[in-house]
Amino acid sequence: MKKDKKELAKLKESTYFHKGHLSLMGKRAVSGYLFILPFLIGLIGIFIPSIIDAFIYSTHEITNTPTGYELTYVGMDIFANIRKEGWFLWELQRTVTKMLYNIPLIIFFSFFMALLLNQKFKGRTAARAILFLPVIIASGCIIQVENSNALAGLMEAGDTVDAINSMDITTFLIGIGLSPSICETISTVMTNIYAIISQSGVQILIFLSALQTISPSLYEASSIEGATGWENFWKITFPMLSPYILTNAVYTIIDAATSHTSTFMNVIDSVNNQSIYGMETAIAFSLIFFAVIAAILGLFVLLISRLVFYYD
Amino acid sequence: MIKYLEKFKKQPLTDDEEYNAYVRKKKLKAKTLDIGIKIFRAILIIGICYYILYPLIAKLFSSFMAEIDVYDTTVGMIPRNWTLINYERAWKGLNYLKSFFSTLGLTILNTVCQIAACTLVGYGFARFKFPLKGLLFGMVIFTLLVPPTTIIIPTYLNFRFFDIFGIIGLFNGGLGINLTDSIWSFVVMGVTCMGFKNGLYIFMVRQFFRGVPKELEEAALIDGANHLRTFWSVMLPSAKPILTVVSMFSIVWSWTDTFYQEWFLKTADLLANKLTVLASTVANEVLGGSNTFDDAYANIIKSSGIILVILPLIIFYIFAQKQFVEGIERSGIVG
């Protein structure tokens, strides 16, 4: 066993080196590093130091002094305090459950919409432009301005609009004579629709661009062989789109976790602004939150990568 | 018995009329199905578009509303007194022309830096094998996962005393140079893939290149092109659709970004920065003196401001979208 490992290591080494010189594989590896050099510099020069600093801040108490700030080591106290705060775990659990059922819905919806928008029909350009709007509306300054509105809700996540719509529908359904519990489910779905539509702009665009890359000659060939549209979808469209399902799953999870609309980010923001907690608690909160998200991400990637088909 | 069975035997279609009727029936069935699908599709798309557009249309109408209409409860969504005064005020409050061009400049700079770097990195991850590749790609996802808010303070300090492994510090006493309040912080973040959601761009480009058949590249390599040359003249032209999408994201997110602009370009006239304080700017500077708006009217000014800011993006998208559909048809990827 030990010998095997040694041999394997030797073999591995010999893929990159040959008689003390770089082999062909080694040369390719060097070019690979050259291509990802920008990221490597950013990672080592900017990202990792910042993360380490953030972690240092979270284990220290920060006090402002006239010349800057001072750090006092408090160790893992902050993490221990968080465990005492029951609402933190409750909030975390709520966010995570919401994410778990929204993610498949968003991916399914955007996949379906991309297929629809890829067909030829009148007003396709207009429909595509409109479905791209949420990407603009839900970004940066616009969402910020909306959040600060006293009469917010006209646009931000459409809360008021939805509330009115779903209220009407609920009274209508109860009038018909459906049981309240069914009505409640329907109205929850209704309120969720806008959230899903507004969160799937990016995903629709990714799927759409992926659909465009499938060569029409593939469909031509299979149709000549007598494949039906249904078979074409499962044998060509779905496998060719599968790498992008993975992309979109990763993006959706990250977006749901880190966007302005994420409830948990708001919790972190408000903790950051409260004097009893302060910034270090906020950072500690976010570190725990990201550990959880990373676990979910790993789970989804594992599940979906079984479906993925790559050309090579 | 045999006679009985013969009744059920399919009659050969000898008669022309009978055959035509059969074809017609089949065609009708296909046509009904087709129309059904079309109606379903139309309802779905119109419904979803309505969902997205309704708040925006409400905003658009309210931006043309005169101040009296705001307090008139009998006026609904559609204004009674149409006016352009809100736009005039928002235009002045945003300092529109100047902010527009400086935002445009920053957006182009940002997009070019980010896309160039991310395309190279994405290609590197898609096509080369090297040690630690899995770990490094995990780090790409990790950079995406950490929201900028968490690490902005250390990042800011990093740019405040910017230094490359202590080299600059040797000349000026270990302080480095100050890159904040200049576009250089954006350039540095762009070319090192540390900008907003750059991990996503790397991921998308990598997924795209992994889907491109290897034969294209191998042919070029056999013909004697080196890796950079292959990348530039074979792979890049075929990546047009994905690059258009990625640049579109980059453009939208740089255009409306307030977060990085507030930290690194506080003093510049930029649309996003101006928009967040538009209501008070209009009240204090444009109208002058001790004017204050109540929330209802401030909202209308904000609506006009938002429309002014997102209009260029929408126009740009309509053009770019055409480009990415055409781009694919010419790209010549053969499966």
XYZ file of C-alpha atoms in Angstrom, chain A residues 68-267:
200
model
C -7.469 55.371 14.299
C -8.670 52.233 15.974
C -7.407 49.793 18.535
C -7.854 46.063 18.686
C -8.269 44.209 21.952
C -8.175 40.450 21.796
C -11.378 38.857 23.042
C -10.879 35.462 21.472
C -13.841 33.307 20.738
C -16.128 35.203 23.138
C -18.124 36.621 20.284
C -18.896 33.209 18.908
C -19.911 32.029 22.368
C -22.208 35.044 22.752
C -23.874 34.269 19.477
C -24.794 30.828 20.711
C -26.597 32.432 23.610
C -28.632 34.623 21.263
C -31.381 32.243 20.258
C -32.851 34.491 17.577
C -29.715 34.236 15.528
C -30.123 30.511 14.982
C -33.830 30.925 14.380
C -33.176 33.578 11.733
C -30.517 31.396 10.141
C -32.853 28.427 9.975
C -35.618 30.525 8.436
C -33.317 31.934 5.759
C -31.925 28.524 4.889
C -35.332 26.825 4.536
C -36.557 29.631 2.348
C -33.465 29.298 0.176
C -33.807 25.541 -0.147
C -37.219 25.697 -1.745
C -36.610 28.843 -3.764
C -33.460 27.620 -5.516
C -34.994 24.731 -7.509
C -37.978 26.940 -8.356
C -35.766 29.724 -9.703
C -33.656 27.346 -11.774
C -36.684 25.577 -13.194
C -38.439 28.837 -13.967
C -35.445 30.423 -15.676
C -34.791 27.275 -17.708
C -38.364 27.236 -18.892
C -38.405 30.946 -19.684
C -35.165 30.703 -21.640
C -36.620 27.878 -23.747
C -39.697 29.985 -24.339
C -37.775 33.124 -25.231
C -35.576 31.185 -27.610
C -38.553 30.333 -29.792
C -39.490 32.613 -32.629
C -42.565 34.738 -32.026
C -43.711 38.290 -32.514
C -42.353 40.725 -29.958
C -39.509 38.463 -28.890
C -37.052 41.339 -28.596
C -39.461 43.253 -26.392
C -40.100 40.224 -24.181
C -36.380 39.619 -23.800
C -35.781 43.248 -22.912
C -38.526 43.160 -20.292
C -37.250 39.982 -18.696
C -33.820 41.573 -18.449
C -35.238 44.547 -16.532
C -35.115 42.853 -13.101
C -31.336 42.615 -13.461
C -31.189 46.400 -13.741
C -33.918 47.157 -11.236
C -32.544 44.892 -8.532
C -29.041 46.323 -8.682
C -26.993 48.812 -6.696
C -28.291 52.343 -6.444
C -31.818 51.589 -7.582
C -32.561 49.090 -4.852
C -30.881 51.420 -2.386
C -33.085 54.342 -3.367
C -36.121 52.107 -3.265
C -35.307 50.857 0.200
C -35.044 54.394 1.471
C -38.453 55.303 0.069
C -41.112 56.024 2.618
C -43.670 54.728 0.175
C -41.444 51.846 -0.753
C -42.950 48.644 -1.954
C -44.187 50.030 -5.234
C -41.234 48.359 -6.798
C -38.947 46.840 -4.193
C -39.761 43.127 -4.302
C -43.258 44.267 -5.202
C -44.420 43.644 -1.674
C -47.367 46.016 -1.598
C -48.463 45.161 -5.100
C -48.372 41.494 -4.270
C -50.107 41.956 -0.972
C -53.014 43.667 -2.706
C -53.206 41.143 -5.520
C -53.045 38.117 -3.305
C -55.577 39.608 -0.877
C -58.070 39.992 -3.704
C -57.469 36.472 -4.839
C -57.742 35.037 -1.358
C -61.122 36.664 -0.730
C -62.245 35.448 -4.126
C -61.151 31.882 -3.385
C -62.768 31.849 0.030
C -65.898 33.177 -1.651
C -65.876 30.199 -3.977
C -65.804 27.972 -0.937
C -62.252 26.640 -0.787
C -60.808 25.829 2.594
C -58.683 28.623 4.165
C -55.558 26.493 4.318
C -55.556 25.973 0.544
C -56.189 29.692 0.054
C -53.261 30.493 2.257
C -50.948 28.254 0.248
C -52.093 29.831 -2.986
C -51.540 33.346 -1.683
C -48.073 32.429 -0.421
C -47.239 31.125 -3.876
C -48.601 34.338 -5.373
C -46.399 36.500 -3.188
C -43.467 34.289 -4.033
C -43.920 34.602 -7.782
C -42.614 38.133 -7.955
C -39.607 37.240 -5.848
C -38.817 34.376 -8.185
C -39.310 36.404 -11.347
C -37.177 39.254 -10.080
C -34.406 36.927 -8.977
C -34.141 34.970 -12.209
C -33.115 37.690 -14.659
C -29.449 36.744 -14.641
C -30.212 33.034 -14.894
C -32.539 33.462 -17.852
C -29.855 35.376 -19.694
C -27.228 32.730 -18.961
C -29.503 29.952 -20.235
C -30.477 32.009 -23.252
C -26.897 32.603 -24.275
C -26.214 28.893 -23.763
C -29.133 27.941 -25.996
C -27.690 30.174 -28.673
C -24.428 28.264 -28.672
C -26.052 24.941 -29.628
C -25.391 24.417 -33.277
C -28.570 24.110 -35.379
C -26.879 21.361 -37.383
C -27.239 19.037 -34.382
C -31.013 19.397 -34.490
C -31.023 19.068 -38.259
C -29.107 15.816 -38.154
C -31.258 14.262 -35.460
C -34.495 15.369 -37.130
C -33.393 13.738 -40.364
C -32.802 10.549 -38.399
C -36.404 10.818 -37.250
C -36.143 12.196 -33.730
C -39.162 14.010 -32.334
C -39.022 17.401 -30.664
C -39.313 15.740 -27.271
C -36.359 13.446 -27.974
C -34.373 16.386 -29.326
C -34.930 18.211 -26.073
C -33.696 15.372 -23.865
C -30.880 14.196 -26.128
C -29.520 17.559 -27.310
C -30.854 20.619 -25.489
C -30.727 19.276 -21.964
C -27.188 17.800 -22.052
C -25.838 20.891 -23.806
C -27.404 23.144 -21.187
C -26.416 21.033 -18.199
C -23.119 22.858 -17.454
C -25.127 26.058 -17.200
C -27.570 24.477 -14.771
C -24.580 24.107 -12.492
C -23.531 27.723 -13.108
C -27.007 28.943 -12.369
C -27.380 26.847 -9.236
C -24.133 28.283 -7.889
C -25.162 31.801 -8.815
C -28.666 31.441 -7.391
C -27.428 30.183 -4.050
C -24.856 32.937 -3.777
C -27.270 35.617 -4.896
C -29.957 34.451 -2.486
C -27.422 34.529 0.321
C -25.607 37.779 -0.350
C -28.024 40.128 -2.127
C -29.642 43.152 -0.523
C -32.968 41.365 -0.454
C -31.655 38.467 1.600
C -33.181 38.676 5.058
C -30.020 37.495 6.649
C -27.926 40.245 5.098
C -30.368 42.735 6.575
C -29.936 41.103 9.978
